Coordinates of C-alpha atoms in Angstrom, one line a residue:
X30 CA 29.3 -3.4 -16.2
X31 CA 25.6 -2.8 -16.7
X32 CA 24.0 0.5 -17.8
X33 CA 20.6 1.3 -16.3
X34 CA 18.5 4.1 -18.4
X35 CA 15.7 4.5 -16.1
X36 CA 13.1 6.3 -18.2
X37 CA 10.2 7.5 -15.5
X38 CA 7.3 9.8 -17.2
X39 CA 8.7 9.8 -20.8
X40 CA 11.9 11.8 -19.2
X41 CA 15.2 9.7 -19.0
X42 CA 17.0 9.8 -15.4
X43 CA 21.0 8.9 -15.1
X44 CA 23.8 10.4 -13.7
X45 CA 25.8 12.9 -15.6
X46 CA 28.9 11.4 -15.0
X47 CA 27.4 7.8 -16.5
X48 CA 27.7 6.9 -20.5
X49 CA 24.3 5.7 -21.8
X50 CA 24.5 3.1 -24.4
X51 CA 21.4 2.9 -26.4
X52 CA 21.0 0.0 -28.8
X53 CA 19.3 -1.0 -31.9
X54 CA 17.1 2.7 -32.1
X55 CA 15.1 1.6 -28.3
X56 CA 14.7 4.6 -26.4
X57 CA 11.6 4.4 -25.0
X58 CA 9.4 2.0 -23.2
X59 CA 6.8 1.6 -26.4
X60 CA 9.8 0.3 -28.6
X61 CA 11.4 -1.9 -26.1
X62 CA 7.9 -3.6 -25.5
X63 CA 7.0 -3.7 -29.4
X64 CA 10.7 -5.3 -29.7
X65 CA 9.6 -8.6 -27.9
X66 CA 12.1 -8.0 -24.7
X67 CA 10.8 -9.3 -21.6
X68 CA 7.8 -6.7 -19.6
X69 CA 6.8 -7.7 -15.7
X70 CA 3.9 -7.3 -14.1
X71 CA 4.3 -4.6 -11.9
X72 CA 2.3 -1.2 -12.4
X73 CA 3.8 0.5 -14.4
X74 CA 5.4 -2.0 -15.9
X75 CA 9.0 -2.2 -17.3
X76 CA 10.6 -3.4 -20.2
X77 CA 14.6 -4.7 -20.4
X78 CA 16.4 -4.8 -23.3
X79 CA 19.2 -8.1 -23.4
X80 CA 22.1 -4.9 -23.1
X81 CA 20.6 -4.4 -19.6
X82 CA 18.7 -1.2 -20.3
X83 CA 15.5 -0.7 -18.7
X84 CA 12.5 1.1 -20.0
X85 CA 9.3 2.1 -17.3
X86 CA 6.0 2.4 -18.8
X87 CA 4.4 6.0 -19.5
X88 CA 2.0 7.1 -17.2
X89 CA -0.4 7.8 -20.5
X90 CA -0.1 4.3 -21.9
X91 CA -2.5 1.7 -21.2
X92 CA -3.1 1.3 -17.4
X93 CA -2.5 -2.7 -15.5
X94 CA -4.6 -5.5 -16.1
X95 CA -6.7 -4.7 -13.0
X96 CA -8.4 -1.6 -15.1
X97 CA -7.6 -1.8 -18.6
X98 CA -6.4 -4.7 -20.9
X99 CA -2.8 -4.1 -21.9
X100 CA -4.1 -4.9 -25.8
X101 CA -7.1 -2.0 -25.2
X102 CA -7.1 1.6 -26.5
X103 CA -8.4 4.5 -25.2
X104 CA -10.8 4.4 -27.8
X105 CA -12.2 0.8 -26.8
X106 CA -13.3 2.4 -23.3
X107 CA -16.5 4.8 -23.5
X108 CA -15.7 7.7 -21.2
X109 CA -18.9 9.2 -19.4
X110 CA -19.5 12.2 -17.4
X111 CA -19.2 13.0 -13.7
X112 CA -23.0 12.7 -12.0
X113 CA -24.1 10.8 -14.6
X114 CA -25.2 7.1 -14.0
X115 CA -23.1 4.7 -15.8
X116 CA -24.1 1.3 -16.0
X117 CA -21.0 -1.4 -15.6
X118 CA -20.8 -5.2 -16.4
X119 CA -18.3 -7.5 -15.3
X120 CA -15.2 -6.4 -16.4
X121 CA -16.6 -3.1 -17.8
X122 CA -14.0 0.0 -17.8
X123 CA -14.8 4.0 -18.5
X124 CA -13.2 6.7 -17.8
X125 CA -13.7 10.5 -16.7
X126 CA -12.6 13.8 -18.1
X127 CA -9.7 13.8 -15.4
X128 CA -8.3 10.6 -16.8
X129 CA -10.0 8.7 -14.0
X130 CA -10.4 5.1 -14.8
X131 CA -13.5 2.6 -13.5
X132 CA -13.7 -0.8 -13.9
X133 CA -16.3 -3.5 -12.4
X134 CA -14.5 -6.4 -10.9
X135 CA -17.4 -8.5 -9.7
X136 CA -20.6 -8.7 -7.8
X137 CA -21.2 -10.1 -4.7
X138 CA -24.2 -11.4 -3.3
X139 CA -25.9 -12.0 0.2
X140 CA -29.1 -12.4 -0.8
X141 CA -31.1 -15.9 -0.5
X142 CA -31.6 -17.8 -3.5
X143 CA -35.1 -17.9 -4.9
X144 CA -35.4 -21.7 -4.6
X145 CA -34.0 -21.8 -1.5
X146 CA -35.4 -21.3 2.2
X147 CA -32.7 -19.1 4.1
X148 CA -32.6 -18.9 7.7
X149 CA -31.6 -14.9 7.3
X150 CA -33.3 -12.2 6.6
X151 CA -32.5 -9.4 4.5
X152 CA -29.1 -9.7 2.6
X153 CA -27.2 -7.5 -0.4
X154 CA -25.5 -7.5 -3.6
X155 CA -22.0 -5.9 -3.3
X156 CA -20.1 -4.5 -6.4
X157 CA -16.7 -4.2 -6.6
X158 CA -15.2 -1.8 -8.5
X159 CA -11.5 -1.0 -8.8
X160 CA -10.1 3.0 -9.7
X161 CA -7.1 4.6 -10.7
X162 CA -5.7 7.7 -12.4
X163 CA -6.9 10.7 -12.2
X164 CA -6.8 12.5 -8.2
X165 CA -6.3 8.4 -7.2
X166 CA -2.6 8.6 -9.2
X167 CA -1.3 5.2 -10.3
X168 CA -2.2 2.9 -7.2
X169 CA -5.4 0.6 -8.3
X170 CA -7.9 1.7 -5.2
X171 CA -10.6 -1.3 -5.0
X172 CA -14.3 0.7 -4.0
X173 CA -16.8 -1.7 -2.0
X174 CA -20.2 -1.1 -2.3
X175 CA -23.3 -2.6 -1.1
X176 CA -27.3 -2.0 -1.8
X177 CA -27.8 -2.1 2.2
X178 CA -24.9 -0.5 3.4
X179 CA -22.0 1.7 1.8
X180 CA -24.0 2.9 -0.8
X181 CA -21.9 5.7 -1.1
X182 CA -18.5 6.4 0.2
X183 CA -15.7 8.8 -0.4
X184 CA -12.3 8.2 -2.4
X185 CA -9.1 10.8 -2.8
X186 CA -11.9 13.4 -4.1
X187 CA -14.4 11.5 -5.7
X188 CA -17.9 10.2 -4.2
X189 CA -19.0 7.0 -5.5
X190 CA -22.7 5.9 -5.4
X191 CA -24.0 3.0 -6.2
X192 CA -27.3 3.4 -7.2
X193 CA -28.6 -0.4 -8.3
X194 CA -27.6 -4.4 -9.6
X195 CA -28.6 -7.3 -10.7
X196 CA -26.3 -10.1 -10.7
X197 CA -25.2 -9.0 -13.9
X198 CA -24.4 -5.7 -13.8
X199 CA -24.0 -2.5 -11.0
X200 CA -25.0 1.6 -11.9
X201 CA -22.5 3.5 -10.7
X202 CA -22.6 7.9 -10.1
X203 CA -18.8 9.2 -9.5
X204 CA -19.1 12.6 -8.4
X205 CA -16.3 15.1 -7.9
X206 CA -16.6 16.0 -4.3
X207 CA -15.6 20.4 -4.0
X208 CA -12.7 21.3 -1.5
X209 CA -14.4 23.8 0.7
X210 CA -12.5 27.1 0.4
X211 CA -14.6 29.7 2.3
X212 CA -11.9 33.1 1.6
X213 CA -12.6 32.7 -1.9
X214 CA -16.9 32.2 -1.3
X215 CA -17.0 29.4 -3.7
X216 CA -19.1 26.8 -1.0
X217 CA -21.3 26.3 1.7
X218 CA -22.1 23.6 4.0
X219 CA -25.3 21.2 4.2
X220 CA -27.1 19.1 6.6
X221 CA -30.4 17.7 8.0
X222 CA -32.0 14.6 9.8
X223 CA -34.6 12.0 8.7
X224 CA -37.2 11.0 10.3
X225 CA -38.8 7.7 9.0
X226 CA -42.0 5.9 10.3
X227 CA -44.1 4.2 11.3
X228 CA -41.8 1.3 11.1
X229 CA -44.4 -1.5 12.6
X230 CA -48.1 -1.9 12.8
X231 CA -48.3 -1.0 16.7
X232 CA -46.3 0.6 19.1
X233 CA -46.6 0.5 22.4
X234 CA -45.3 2.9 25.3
X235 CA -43.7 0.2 27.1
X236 CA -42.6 -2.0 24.2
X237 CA -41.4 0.8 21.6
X238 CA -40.8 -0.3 17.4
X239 CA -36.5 -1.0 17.3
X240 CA -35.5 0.9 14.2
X241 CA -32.7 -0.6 11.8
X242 CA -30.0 1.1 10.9
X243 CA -31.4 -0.2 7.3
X244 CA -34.2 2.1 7.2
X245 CA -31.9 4.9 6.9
X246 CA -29.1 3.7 5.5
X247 CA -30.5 2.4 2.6
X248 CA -32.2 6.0 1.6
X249 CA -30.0 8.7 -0.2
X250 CA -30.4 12.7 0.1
X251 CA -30.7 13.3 -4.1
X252 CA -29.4 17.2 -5.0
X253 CA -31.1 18.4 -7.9
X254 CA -30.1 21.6 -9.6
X255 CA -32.1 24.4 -9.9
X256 CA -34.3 23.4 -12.8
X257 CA -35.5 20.2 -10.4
X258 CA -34.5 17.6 -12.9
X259 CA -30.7 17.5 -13.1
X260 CA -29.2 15.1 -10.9
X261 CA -26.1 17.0 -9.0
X262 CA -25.1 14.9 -6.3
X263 CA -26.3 12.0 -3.8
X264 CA -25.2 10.5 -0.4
X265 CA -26.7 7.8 1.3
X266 CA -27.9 8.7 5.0
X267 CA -25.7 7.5 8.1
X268 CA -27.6 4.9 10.4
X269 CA -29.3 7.4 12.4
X270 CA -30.4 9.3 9.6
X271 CA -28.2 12.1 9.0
X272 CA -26.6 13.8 6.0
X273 CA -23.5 16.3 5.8
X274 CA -23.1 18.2 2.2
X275 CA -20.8 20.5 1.1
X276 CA -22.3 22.4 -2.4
X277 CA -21.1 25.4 -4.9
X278 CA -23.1 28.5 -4.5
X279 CA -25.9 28.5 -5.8
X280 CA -30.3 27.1 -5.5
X281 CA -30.9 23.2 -5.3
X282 CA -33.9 20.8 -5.0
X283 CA -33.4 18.1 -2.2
X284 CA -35.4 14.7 -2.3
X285 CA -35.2 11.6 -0.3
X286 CA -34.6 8.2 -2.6
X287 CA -36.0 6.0 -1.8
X288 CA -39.0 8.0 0.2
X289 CA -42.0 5.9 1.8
X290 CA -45.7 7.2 0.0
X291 CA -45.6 8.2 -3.4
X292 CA -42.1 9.7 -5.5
X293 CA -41.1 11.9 -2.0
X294 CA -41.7 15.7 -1.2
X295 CA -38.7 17.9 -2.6
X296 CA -37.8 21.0 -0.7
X297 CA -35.6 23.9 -2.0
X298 CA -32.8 25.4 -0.5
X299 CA -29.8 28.2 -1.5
X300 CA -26.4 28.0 -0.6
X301 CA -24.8 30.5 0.3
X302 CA -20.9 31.0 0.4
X303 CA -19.3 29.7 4.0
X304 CA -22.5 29.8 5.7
X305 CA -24.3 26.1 7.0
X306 CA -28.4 24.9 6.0
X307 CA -30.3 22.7 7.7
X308 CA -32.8 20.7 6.0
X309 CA -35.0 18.3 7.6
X310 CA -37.3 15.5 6.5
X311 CA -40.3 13.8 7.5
X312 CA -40.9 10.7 5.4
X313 CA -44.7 8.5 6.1
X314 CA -44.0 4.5 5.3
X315 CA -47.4 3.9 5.1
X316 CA -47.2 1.6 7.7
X317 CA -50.6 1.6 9.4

């Protein structure tokens, strides 16, 4: 008969009623794996000895293939800060305070080749990055993002935005998004419309400029705290040009990235616990 010790989490798991037969000193997953015994590839993985006991891998130990090497450390992968930009190369990893983990997988690109006449306009370079651990738990969750559309998008708590690329490399902001919990007063709500033009040279009343969804969706609405200078938050406008926010209490500095003439106007606001803001913006192209 075979004896299954099912170790889940660093805690072992069999019936009272079952004997457990341990051999040669392996009792947990570490030991069975640093024994030679055969490991799959699932996440987490598992490790079985030739007696028939099987070992699963410790939520704490290194992560799948997909994130993090099975050779790497914790200290071979630079953790960074939430709202911070973090620029990733292929196959890059970080991680967060929450034991969050970030790794580039590739970088896609739409765009037409320099030497080459394309018969489409426009075009984008796509990261993809894959994330696990921290509010994700142990499924790999792969985050899509483009420089034209789904510049920013939300994941089991977090808000990625992708801010730039090359071909080479993507700058990444993960932000913690706040669960609004108005008994308590901790947050309040925020939202606004922009309004972008001129968007051609002439407009007539009878033959009226079409507006892309690209003039808006490729703008962000930037929160800066109260000092004007540290970068809080960013979310990339829908395509008609709308924004929905939910803050802490407290005094912020809104901007418009990318605006149209010059850096973009900044406009304050305070938010107040449970209670909704509106804030607008007007942004001039230039277009003339």
């Amino acid at each position: 008969m075979i004896v299954v010790v099912l170790v889940i989490y660093g805690q072992k798991k069999v019936s009272e009623s079952t004997p457990v037969v341990v051999l040669n000193n392996v009792i947990t997953f570490t030991e069975c794996k640093n024994s030679g015994y055969p490991i799959s590839e699932t996440y987490p993985e598992e490790c079985r000895t030739p007696d028939g006991v099987l070992f699963i891998q410790m939520i704490d130990e290194p992560a799948p293939d997909t994130v993090m090497s099975a050779t790497s450390t914790t200290s071979e992968i630079q953790t960074v800060n939430f709202n911070s930009a973090v620029t990733l190369k292929d196959g890059d990893k970080v991680t967060f305070s929450d034991n969050l983990f970030i790794s580039l997988s590739e970088i896609n690109s739409s765009l037409c080749p320099s030497d080459v006449q394309c018969v489409w306009a426009g075009g984008q370079l796509s990261p993809l990055f894959l994330a696990t651990g921290g509010e994700i738990g142990d499924e790999v969750k792969k985050v899509s993002l483009g420089t034209v559309v789904d510049s920013a998008i939300d994941v089991a708590g977090y808000t990625f935005t992708f801010q730039s690329a090359t071909l080479d490399e993507a700058v990444l902001v993960v932000s913690e998004n706040v669960v609004a919990n108005p008994d308590k007063g901790e947050v309040g709500f925020l939202a606004g419309h922009v309004t972008v033009g001129p968007v051609c040279p002439v407009e007539r009343v009878d033959k009226p400029c079409v507006v892309a969804t690209e003039v808006y969706t490729s703008r962000n609405i930037v929160v800066f705290a109260s000092d004007q200078n540290t970068f809080e938050k960013s979310l990339a406008l829908d395509s008609a040009g709308n924004y929905k926010l939910t803050l802490p209490v407290g005094t912020y500095w809104l901007q418009i990235q990318p605006a149209g003439i010059g850096a973009g106007e900044m406009k304050e606001v305070t938010i107040t616990s449970a209670y909704s803001q509106t804030v607008d913006f007007d942004i001039d192209t230039g277009i003339r």
